[in-house]
Amino acid sequence: MTATLAQDIEAAAALLTGATDVTLLGHVRPDADALGSALALGHVLHRRGARVRVSFGEPDEAPETLTWLDVDGLLTRPDELPASEQLLVALDTPVPARLGRLASRVDAVRAAGGAVLVVDHHATNAFYGTHHVVDEATEATAVLVAQIIEAMGVELDEPAARCLYAGIVTDTSGFRRARPETHRIAARLLEAGVDPTEVARRIVDDHPFAWLPMLSAVLSEAELEPEAAQGFGFVHAVVRSAVAASVRPEEVESVIDVVRATREAGVAGVLKEFAPAARGSVWTVSLRSAGRVDVSAVASEFGGGGHRMAAGCTMEGTSDDVLARLRDALGRAPLLGNRSA
């Protein structure tokens, strides 16, 4: 940990220690890192007597696989949030636009003289708050939250530790990309009572039978372009809305983890049809790199962001149009050498 990051963590801990009314936000379509981080920090603040709300811009309900993490009933729909708050915390969200319909709250809180704390590990973070704990070398926002909670002098209980573990195990691909310090943090979470088997089963490994025919339909049309992505290979699949309608969003999001296992491809992409548009559809795009191509640069080109190894964006057009633009961007994306983060 750098000296600057340590100072930022201490400043954030001091800010949160004195907080009495807090809204914590994750990005739209929150994953385990965004929601787990928010719920862990919210749980700690709730235990200290603060009024706490956890929310996100869309969809209206939290993913079914993550709602069990909310032991305190902190999840709040956007239309139930107060007009303003003294402290707004944005977690795992590099730019305000990723807050969706809640993005305007950032400027509103700042204009009213309140504080906005941004806790994030994306290289594309825009530093849009009044306080920041941002470190792109950290594998998950949950790791930073664990360090903030430690700096607050709070002993982790099992509900908070469970939320943090969920964020870490998913964002490190089951600890395959975790540094020694992150393994040490995970050990402390297990010592607090986390059942790692249950967390992995409920968040990663638990799918309804409908997942299998959905995968079959999607993967049967997957394509491999060995010469694309500057010769490292590009494998891609398309999840159309008619196919996605049979499963939960969690199943749709899991497709990228299957596609990225393709040995011959340095980059994997999944297009998920989100809504009709004037010309084609709106697609949410997930990109994964095997380690040589910087997919965050590709996502940023289309208004998205993420990490060098995992990123995403939203694009409009037909699936062929979107794939053509991605193919072109991958052809000029920065290369990472042997970097793995």
mmCIF file of C-alpha atoms in Angstrom:
data_model
loop_
_atom_site.group_PDB
_atom_site.id
_atom_site.type_symbol
_atom_site.label_atom_id
_atom_site.label_comp_id
_atom_site.label_asym_id
_atom_site.label_seq_id
_atom_site.Cartn_x
_atom_site.Cartn_y
_atom_site.Cartn_z
ATOM 1 C CA MET A 1 0.000 0.000 0.000
ATOM 2 C CA THR A 2 1.359 3.419 -0.933
ATOM 3 C CA ALA A 3 1.601 6.241 1.572
ATOM 4 C CA THR A 4 -0.967 8.266 -0.368
ATOM 5 C CA LEU A 5 -3.481 5.406 -0.383
ATOM 6 C CA ALA A 6 -2.955 4.883 3.355
ATOM 7 C CA GLN A 7 -3.680 8.572 3.961
ATOM 8 C CA ASP A 8 -6.809 8.410 1.797
ATOM 9 C CA ILE A 9 -8.045 5.383 3.732
ATOM 10 C CA GLU A 10 -7.475 7.140 7.060
ATOM 11 C CA ALA A 11 -9.339 10.233 5.796
ATOM 12 C CA ALA A 12 -12.243 8.107 4.618
ATOM 13 C CA ALA A 13 -12.356 6.270 7.948
ATOM 14 C CA ALA A 14 -12.509 9.567 9.820
ATOM 15 C CA LEU A 15 -15.287 10.823 7.542
ATOM 16 C CA LEU A 16 -17.354 7.663 8.013
ATOM 17 C CA THR A 17 -16.764 7.443 11.758
ATOM 18 C CA GLY A 18 -18.590 10.719 12.269
ATOM 19 C CA ALA A 19 -21.387 10.005 9.779
ATOM 20 C CA THR A 20 -24.991 9.893 10.974
ATOM 21 C CA ASP A 21 -26.883 9.807 7.668
ATOM 22 C CA VAL A 22 -25.393 8.030 4.655
ATOM 23 C CA THR A 23 -26.486 6.856 1.220
ATOM 24 C CA LEU A 24 -24.262 4.239 -0.419
ATOM 25 C CA LEU A 25 -24.561 3.683 -4.160
ATOM 26 C CA GLY A 26 -23.309 0.951 -6.450
ATOM 27 C CA HIS A 27 -23.209 1.092 -10.214
ATOM 28 C CA VAL A 28 -26.149 0.120 -12.420
ATOM 29 C CA ARG A 29 -26.748 -3.625 -12.690
ATOM 30 C CA PRO A 30 -24.603 -4.135 -9.583
ATOM 31 C CA ASP A 31 -22.346 -7.132 -9.219
ATOM 32 C CA ALA A 32 -21.095 -8.764 -6.036
ATOM 33 C CA ASP A 33 -18.220 -6.321 -5.651
ATOM 34 C CA ALA A 34 -20.393 -3.204 -5.953
ATOM 35 C CA LEU A 35 -23.271 -4.448 -3.816
ATOM 36 C CA GLY A 36 -21.161 -6.459 -1.395
ATOM 37 C CA SER A 37 -18.931 -3.444 -0.739
ATOM 38 C CA ALA A 38 -21.922 -1.158 -0.195
ATOM 39 C CA LEU A 39 -23.739 -3.595 2.085
ATOM 40 C CA ALA A 40 -20.619 -4.368 4.140
ATOM 41 C CA LEU A 41 -19.890 -0.703 4.775
ATOM 42 C CA GLY A 42 -23.589 -0.004 5.289
ATOM 43 C CA HIS A 43 -23.825 -2.782 7.865
ATOM 44 C CA VAL A 44 -20.885 -1.357 9.822
ATOM 45 C CA LEU A 45 -22.369 2.154 9.792
ATOM 46 C CA HIS A 46 -25.818 0.811 10.709
ATOM 47 C CA ARG A 47 -24.323 -0.984 13.719
ATOM 48 C CA ARG A 48 -22.787 2.329 14.785
ATOM 49 C CA GLY A 49 -26.226 3.967 14.806
ATOM 50 C CA ALA A 50 -26.185 5.832 11.495
ATOM 51 C CA ARG A 51 -29.192 6.040 9.208
ATOM 52 C CA VAL A 52 -28.117 4.083 6.142
ATOM 53 C CA ARG A 53 -29.503 3.380 2.682
ATOM 54 C CA VAL A 54 -27.981 1.255 -0.091
ATOM 55 C CA SER A 55 -29.195 1.751 -3.639
ATOM 56 C CA PHE A 56 -28.373 1.609 -7.363
ATOM 57 C CA GLY A 57 -29.840 3.136 -10.506
ATOM 58 C CA GLU A 58 -31.119 0.035 -12.290
ATOM 59 C CA PRO A 59 -32.768 -2.414 -12.351
ATOM 60 C CA ASP A 60 -35.481 -1.839 -9.772
ATOM 61 C CA GLU A 61 -34.577 -4.944 -7.763
ATOM 62 C CA ALA A 62 -31.235 -6.337 -6.647
ATOM 63 C CA PRO A 63 -30.004 -9.557 -8.272
ATOM 64 C CA GLU A 64 -31.580 -12.546 -6.580
ATOM 65 C CA THR A 65 -28.159 -14.068 -5.948
ATOM 66 C CA LEU A 66 -27.127 -11.041 -3.843
ATOM 67 C CA THR A 67 -30.219 -10.083 -1.828
ATOM 68 C CA TRP A 68 -29.343 -12.556 0.932
ATOM 69 C CA LEU A 69 -26.335 -10.387 1.771
ATOM 70 C CA ASP A 70 -28.648 -7.615 3.018
ATOM 71 C CA VAL A 71 -29.201 -8.745 6.615
ATOM 72 C CA ASP A 72 -30.230 -5.262 7.812
ATOM 73 C CA GLY A 73 -32.809 -4.384 5.168
ATOM 74 C CA LEU A 74 -30.676 -1.514 3.846
ATOM 75 C CA LEU A 75 -31.542 -1.933 0.162
ATOM 76 C CA THR A 76 -33.629 1.049 -0.913
ATOM 77 C CA ARG A 77 -35.329 1.706 -4.240
ATOM 78 C CA PRO A 78 -34.224 4.934 -5.965
ATOM 79 C CA ASP A 79 -37.683 6.491 -5.662
ATOM 80 C CA GLU A 80 -37.562 5.926 -1.887
ATOM 81 C CA LEU A 81 -34.306 7.810 -1.317
ATOM 82 C CA PRO A 82 -34.482 11.160 0.495
ATOM 83 C CA ALA A 83 -34.096 14.384 -1.459
ATOM 84 C CA SER A 84 -30.494 14.692 -0.283
ATOM 85 C CA GLU A 85 -28.000 13.398 2.255
ATOM 86 C CA GLN A 86 -25.000 14.705 4.175
ATOM 87 C CA LEU A 87 -22.725 11.962 2.906
ATOM 88 C CA LEU A 88 -22.926 10.068 -0.372
ATOM 89 C CA VAL A 89 -20.632 7.077 -0.953
ATOM 90 C CA ALA A 90 -20.164 5.757 -4.488
ATOM 91 C CA LEU A 91 -18.604 2.311 -4.641
ATOM 92 C CA ASP A 92 -17.035 0.445 -7.568
ATOM 93 C CA THR A 93 -18.220 3.262 -9.859
ATOM 94 C CA PRO A 94 -15.537 5.004 -11.948
ATOM 95 C CA VAL A 95 -17.708 7.782 -13.418
ATOM 96 C CA PRO A 96 -21.046 9.312 -12.330
ATOM 97 C CA ALA A 97 -22.722 8.086 -15.506
ATOM 98 C CA ARG A 98 -22.386 4.525 -14.191
ATOM 99 C CA LEU A 99 -24.802 5.488 -11.403
ATOM 100 C CA GLY A 100 -27.553 5.753 -14.007
ATOM 101 C CA ARG A 101 -30.573 7.763 -12.896
ATOM 102 C CA LEU A 102 -28.859 8.454 -9.554
ATOM 103 C CA ALA A 103 -25.898 10.270 -11.132
ATOM 104 C CA SER A 104 -27.367 13.717 -10.440
ATOM 105 C CA ARG A 105 -27.115 13.094 -6.691
ATOM 106 C CA VAL A 106 -23.338 13.571 -6.867
ATOM 107 C CA ASP A 107 -23.591 17.216 -7.959
ATOM 108 C CA ALA A 108 -26.586 17.818 -5.681
ATOM 109 C CA VAL A 109 -24.703 16.693 -2.572
ATOM 110 C CA ARG A 110 -21.618 18.678 -3.503
ATOM 111 C CA ALA A 111 -23.688 21.798 -4.264
ATOM 112 C CA ALA A 112 -25.334 21.514 -0.842
ATOM 113 C CA GLY A 113 -21.944 21.385 0.883
ATOM 114 C CA GLY A 114 -22.081 17.666 1.597
ATOM 115 C CA ALA A 115 -19.358 15.079 1.098
ATOM 116 C CA VAL A 116 -19.027 12.538 -1.689
ATOM 117 C CA LEU A 117 -16.703 9.624 -0.969
ATOM 118 C CA VAL A 118 -15.638 7.554 -3.980
ATOM 119 C CA VAL A 119 -14.211 4.088 -3.281
ATOM 120 C CA ASP A 120 -13.113 2.288 -6.418
ATOM 121 C CA HIS A 121 -10.423 0.200 -8.114
ATOM 122 C CA HIS A 122 -10.986 1.083 -11.764
ATOM 123 C CA ALA A 123 -8.152 2.648 -13.754
ATOM 124 C CA THR A 124 -10.749 4.845 -15.486
ATOM 125 C CA ASN A 125 -11.950 6.544 -12.282
ATOM 126 C CA ALA A 126 -12.672 10.261 -12.852
ATOM 127 C CA PHE A 127 -12.138 11.340 -9.197
ATOM 128 C CA TYR A 128 -15.543 13.043 -9.069
ATOM 129 C CA GLY A 129 -16.001 13.150 -5.298
ATOM 130 C CA THR A 130 -14.775 15.325 -2.451
ATOM 131 C CA HIS A 131 -12.904 12.367 -0.928
ATOM 132 C CA HIS A 132 -11.380 9.400 -2.736
ATOM 133 C CA VAL A 133 -10.027 5.946 -2.002
ATOM 134 C CA VAL A 134 -9.065 4.834 -5.497
ATOM 135 C CA ASP A 135 -6.381 2.315 -6.385
ATOM 136 C CA GLU A 136 -6.275 0.544 -9.731
ATOM 137 C CA ALA A 137 -3.745 -1.991 -8.420
ATOM 138 C CA THR A 138 -6.310 -3.325 -5.961
ATOM 139 C CA GLU A 139 -8.256 -6.280 -7.332
ATOM 140 C CA ALA A 140 -11.662 -5.431 -5.863
ATOM 141 C CA THR A 141 -13.413 -2.487 -4.265
ATOM 142 C CA ALA A 142 -14.260 -4.851 -1.400
ATOM 143 C CA VAL A 143 -10.539 -4.999 -0.543
ATOM 144 C CA LEU A 144 -10.454 -1.215 -0.138
ATOM 145 C CA VAL A 145 -13.631 -1.290 1.965
ATOM 146 C CA ALA A 146 -12.083 -3.949 4.210
ATOM 147 C CA GLN A 147 -9.097 -1.645 4.736
ATOM 148 C CA ILE A 148 -11.357 1.333 5.491
ATOM 149 C CA ILE A 149 -13.328 -0.677 8.047
ATOM 150 C CA GLU A 150 -10.067 -1.762 9.687
ATOM 151 C CA ALA A 151 -8.936 1.883 9.822
ATOM 152 C CA MET A 152 -12.239 2.733 11.546
ATOM 153 C CA GLY A 153 -11.246 0.365 14.340
ATOM 154 C CA VAL A 154 -14.328 -1.804 13.796
ATOM 155 C CA GLU A 155 -14.176 -5.536 14.366
ATOM 156 C CA LEU A 156 -15.678 -7.389 11.420
ATOM 157 C CA ASP A 157 -18.652 -9.599 12.141
ATOM 158 C CA GLU A 158 -19.852 -12.404 9.872
ATOM 159 C CA PRO A 159 -22.485 -10.410 7.881
ATOM 160 C CA ALA A 160 -19.997 -7.701 6.884
ATOM 161 C CA ALA A 161 -17.247 -10.238 6.226
ATOM 162 C CA ARG A 162 -19.603 -12.285 4.041
ATOM 163 C CA CYS A 163 -20.384 -9.248 1.867
ATOM 164 C CA LEU A 164 -16.699 -8.439 1.454
ATOM 165 C CA TYR A 165 -15.802 -12.038 0.656
ATOM 166 C CA ALA A 166 -18.489 -12.108 -2.041
ATOM 167 C CA GLY A 167 -16.951 -9.082 -3.714
ATOM 168 C CA ILE A 168 -13.402 -10.397 -3.512
ATOM 169 C CA VAL A 169 -14.058 -13.961 -4.673
ATOM 170 C CA THR A 170 -15.929 -12.773 -7.751
ATOM 171 C CA ASP A 171 -13.678 -9.894 -8.809
ATOM 172 C CA THR A 172 -10.520 -11.987 -8.457
ATOM 173 C CA SER A 173 -11.989 -14.882 -10.480
ATOM 174 C CA GLY A 174 -11.964 -17.172 -7.478
ATOM 175 C CA PHE A 175 -8.666 -15.719 -6.149
ATOM 176 C CA ARG A 176 -6.804 -16.509 -9.367
ATOM 177 C CA ARG A 177 -5.796 -12.835 -9.588
ATOM 178 C CA ALA A 178 -5.391 -12.114 -5.883
ATOM 179 C CA ARG A 179 -2.201 -10.713 -4.370
ATOM 180 C CA PRO A 180 -0.783 -12.137 -1.121
ATOM 181 C CA GLU A 181 -2.266 -9.246 0.898
ATOM 182 C CA THR A 182 -5.712 -9.968 -0.551
ATOM 183 C CA HIS A 183 -5.393 -13.618 0.485
ATOM 184 C CA ARG A 184 -4.508 -12.403 3.987
ATOM 185 C CA ILE A 185 -7.634 -10.211 4.045
ATOM 186 C CA ALA A 186 -9.687 -13.188 2.875
ATOM 187 C CA ALA A 187 -8.251 -15.263 5.711
ATOM 188 C CA ARG A 188 -9.440 -12.648 8.210
ATOM 189 C CA LEU A 189 -12.910 -12.775 6.634
ATOM 190 C CA LEU A 190 -12.996 -16.554 7.064
ATOM 191 C CA GLU A 191 -11.899 -16.137 10.673
ATOM 192 C CA ALA A 192 -14.901 -13.828 11.131
ATOM 193 C CA GLY A 193 -17.176 -16.746 10.258
ATOM 194 C CA VAL A 194 -17.644 -16.672 6.488
ATOM 195 C CA ASP A 195 -18.560 -20.000 4.887
ATOM 196 C CA PRO A 196 -16.678 -19.850 1.551
ATOM 197 C CA THR A 197 -18.529 -22.821 0.102
ATOM 198 C CA GLU A 198 -21.906 -21.225 0.704
ATOM 199 C CA VAL A 199 -20.856 -17.876 -0.736
ATOM 200 C CA ALA A 200 -19.452 -19.433 -3.902
ATOM 201 C CA ARG A 201 -22.451 -21.719 -4.329
ATOM 202 C CA ARG A 202 -25.095 -19.026 -3.898
ATOM 203 C CA ILE A 203 -23.378 -16.370 -6.007
ATOM 204 C CA VAL A 204 -21.349 -18.255 -8.612
ATOM 205 C CA ASP A 205 -22.469 -21.873 -8.933
ATOM 206 C CA ASP A 206 -26.240 -21.832 -8.425
ATOM 207 C CA HIS A 207 -28.247 -21.708 -11.684
ATOM 208 C CA PRO A 208 -31.718 -22.929 -12.655
ATOM 209 C CA PHE A 209 -32.062 -25.613 -15.326
ATOM 210 C CA ALA A 210 -33.155 -22.941 -17.843
ATOM 211 C CA TRP A 211 -29.532 -21.759 -17.812
ATOM 212 C CA LEU A 212 -28.458 -24.843 -19.766
ATOM 213 C CA PRO A 213 -30.718 -24.408 -22.834
ATOM 214 C CA MET A 214 -29.929 -20.689 -22.817
ATOM 215 C CA LEU A 215 -26.213 -21.456 -22.888
ATOM 216 C CA SER A 216 -26.755 -24.018 -25.605
ATOM 217 C CA ALA A 217 -28.556 -21.516 -27.817
ATOM 218 C CA VAL A 218 -25.971 -18.798 -27.286
ATOM 219 C CA LEU A 219 -22.826 -20.914 -27.556
ATOM 220 C CA SER A 220 -24.039 -22.675 -30.709
ATOM 221 C CA GLU A 221 -23.629 -19.339 -32.506
ATOM 222 C CA ALA A 222 -20.350 -18.269 -30.881
ATOM 223 C CA GLU A 223 -17.577 -17.374 -33.304
ATOM 224 C CA LEU A 224 -13.791 -17.380 -33.116
ATOM 225 C CA GLU A 225 -11.720 -14.951 -35.198
ATOM 226 C CA PRO A 226 -8.102 -16.127 -34.764
ATOM 227 C CA GLU A 227 -6.525 -13.146 -36.570
ATOM 228 C CA ALA A 228 -8.538 -10.448 -34.778
ATOM 229 C CA ALA A 229 -7.346 -8.491 -31.719
ATOM 230 C CA GLN A 230 -3.923 -7.964 -33.304
ATOM 231 C CA GLY A 231 -3.489 -11.666 -33.888
ATOM 232 C CA PHE A 232 -4.310 -12.769 -30.346
ATOM 233 C CA GLY A 233 -7.771 -13.934 -31.373
ATOM 234 C CA PHE A 234 -11.283 -12.697 -30.599
ATOM 235 C CA VAL A 235 -14.103 -15.024 -29.537
ATOM 236 C CA HIS A 236 -17.595 -13.594 -29.199
ATOM 237 C CA ALA A 237 -21.164 -14.594 -28.526
ATOM 238 C CA VAL A 238 -24.507 -12.785 -28.697
ATOM 239 C CA VAL A 239 -27.303 -13.119 -26.135
ATOM 240 C CA ARG A 240 -30.499 -11.923 -27.761
ATOM 241 C CA SER A 241 -33.379 -10.691 -25.624
ATOM 242 C CA ALA A 242 -35.680 -13.530 -26.671
ATOM 243 C CA VAL A 243 -33.172 -16.068 -25.357
ATOM 244 C CA ALA A 244 -32.364 -14.055 -22.229
ATOM 245 C CA ALA A 245 -36.054 -13.829 -21.307
ATOM 246 C CA SER A 246 -36.013 -17.406 -19.995
ATOM 247 C CA VAL A 247 -33.408 -16.739 -17.286
ATOM 248 C CA ARG A 248 -32.372 -14.212 -14.640
ATOM 249 C CA PRO A 249 -29.870 -11.442 -15.382
ATOM 250 C CA GLU A 250 -27.353 -13.441 -13.359
ATOM 251 C CA GLU A 251 -27.424 -16.231 -15.941
ATOM 252 C CA VAL A 252 -26.937 -13.778 -18.791
ATOM 253 C CA GLU A 253 -23.970 -12.189 -17.030
ATOM 254 C CA SER A 254 -22.380 -15.601 -16.505
ATOM 255 C CA VAL A 255 -22.015 -16.260 -20.238
ATOM 256 C CA ILE A 256 -18.775 -14.268 -20.450
ATOM 257 C CA ASP A 257 -17.141 -16.592 -17.913
ATOM 258 C CA VAL A 258 -17.811 -19.534 -20.217
ATOM 259 C CA VAL A 259 -16.769 -17.788 -23.434
ATOM 260 C CA ARG A 260 -13.512 -16.391 -22.007
ATOM 261 C CA ALA A 261 -12.234 -19.918 -21.345
ATOM 262 C CA THR A 262 -11.542 -20.322 -25.076
ATOM 263 C CA ARG A 263 -7.862 -21.226 -25.395
ATOM 264 C CA GLU A 264 -7.369 -19.766 -28.864
ATOM 265 C CA ALA A 265 -8.670 -16.295 -28.018
ATOM 266 C CA GLY A 266 -6.797 -13.476 -26.324
ATOM 267 C CA VAL A 267 -10.020 -11.491 -26.014
ATOM 268 C CA ALA A 268 -13.570 -12.631 -25.324
ATOM 269 C CA GLY A 269 -16.696 -10.574 -25.803
ATOM 270 C CA VAL A 270 -20.389 -11.074 -25.111
ATOM 271 C CA LEU A 271 -23.117 -8.823 -26.492
ATOM 272 C CA LYS A 272 -26.305 -8.793 -24.420
ATOM 273 C CA GLU A 273 -29.391 -7.298 -26.040
ATOM 274 C CA PHE A 274 -30.859 -4.801 -23.623
ATOM 275 C CA ALA A 275 -33.500 -2.787 -25.482
ATOM 276 C CA PRO A 276 -34.609 -1.843 -29.010
ATOM 277 C CA ALA A 277 -33.097 1.306 -30.538
ATOM 278 C CA ALA A 278 -33.700 3.454 -33.573
ATOM 279 C CA ARG A 279 -31.199 1.429 -35.567
ATOM 280 C CA GLY A 280 -30.925 -2.071 -34.177
ATOM 281 C CA SER A 281 -30.695 -2.577 -30.425
ATOM 282 C CA VAL A 282 -28.969 -1.357 -27.278
ATOM 283 C CA TRP A 283 -26.327 -3.853 -26.189
ATOM 284 C CA THR A 284 -24.404 -4.180 -22.953
ATOM 285 C CA VAL A 285 -20.967 -5.515 -23.857
ATOM 286 C CA SER A 286 -18.678 -7.547 -21.610
ATOM 287 C CA LEU A 287 -15.012 -7.853 -22.581
ATOM 288 C CA ARG A 288 -12.306 -10.054 -21.076
ATOM 289 C CA SER A 289 -8.611 -10.225 -21.877
ATOM 290 C CA ALA A 290 -6.303 -13.187 -21.425
ATOM 291 C CA GLY A 291 -3.514 -10.766 -20.547
ATOM 292 C CA ARG A 292 -2.097 -9.128 -23.665
ATOM 293 C CA VAL A 293 -4.794 -6.714 -24.905
ATOM 294 C CA ASP A 294 -6.050 -3.776 -22.803
ATOM 295 C CA VAL A 295 -9.835 -4.131 -23.036
ATOM 296 C CA SER A 296 -10.432 -1.126 -20.760
ATOM 297 C CA ALA A 297 -9.156 1.094 -23.584
ATOM 298 C CA VAL A 298 -11.670 -0.488 -25.948
ATOM 299 C CA ALA A 299 -14.559 -0.036 -23.518
ATOM 300 C CA SER A 300 -13.540 3.570 -22.816
ATOM 301 C CA GLU A 301 -13.689 4.339 -26.535
ATOM 302 C CA PHE A 302 -17.417 3.572 -26.414
ATOM 303 C CA GLY A 303 -18.182 5.388 -23.173
ATOM 304 C CA GLY A 304 -17.584 2.456 -20.845
ATOM 305 C CA GLY A 305 -14.688 1.472 -18.663
ATOM 306 C CA GLY A 306 -13.263 -1.136 -16.344
ATOM 307 C CA HIS A 307 -9.951 -2.887 -15.918
ATOM 308 C CA ARG A 308 -7.276 -3.854 -18.395
ATOM 309 C CA MET A 309 -8.395 -7.476 -18.127
ATOM 310 C CA ALA A 310 -12.144 -6.964 -17.711
ATOM 311 C CA ALA A 311 -14.263 -4.105 -18.975
ATOM 312 C CA GLY A 312 -17.635 -3.252 -20.442
ATOM 313 C CA CYS A 313 -19.662 -0.653 -22.278
ATOM 314 C CA THR A 314 -23.061 0.026 -23.826
ATOM 315 C CA MET A 315 -23.431 0.293 -27.598
ATOM 316 C CA GLU A 316 -26.224 0.723 -30.142
ATOM 317 C CA GLY A 317 -26.769 -0.850 -33.537
ATOM 318 C CA THR A 318 -27.150 -4.296 -34.988
ATOM 319 C CA SER A 319 -25.007 -7.045 -33.528
ATOM 320 C CA ASP A 320 -22.911 -7.061 -36.702
ATOM 321 C CA ASP A 321 -22.363 -3.297 -36.438
ATOM 322 C CA VAL A 322 -21.308 -3.533 -32.795
ATOM 323 C CA LEU A 323 -18.941 -6.426 -33.470
ATOM 324 C CA ALA A 324 -17.369 -4.546 -36.367
ATOM 325 C CA ARG A 325 -16.667 -1.526 -34.153
ATOM 326 C CA LEU A 326 -15.262 -3.719 -31.391
ATOM 327 C CA ARG A 327 -13.089 -5.567 -33.880
ATOM 328 C CA ASP A 328 -11.716 -2.266 -35.160
ATOM 329 C CA ALA A 329 -11.017 -0.956 -31.636
ATOM 330 C CA LEU A 330 -9.303 -4.182 -30.616
ATOM 331 C CA GLY A 331 -7.051 -3.820 -33.635
ATOM 332 C CA ARG A 332 -5.505 -0.658 -32.165
ATOM 333 C CA ALA A 333 -5.857 -1.305 -28.432
ATOM 334 C CA PRO A 334 -2.715 -0.996 -26.252
ATOM 335 C CA LEU A 335 -0.870 -4.210 -25.538
ATOM 336 C CA LEU A 336 0.041 -5.205 -22.019
ATOM 337 C CA GLY A 337 3.130 -7.338 -22.464
ATOM 338 C CA ASN A 338 2.987 -9.900 -19.680
ATOM 339 C CA ARG A 339 0.862 -7.790 -17.351
ATOM 340 C CA SER A 340 -1.919 -9.592 -15.545
ATOM 341 C CA ALA A 341 -3.977 -6.730 -14.129
#
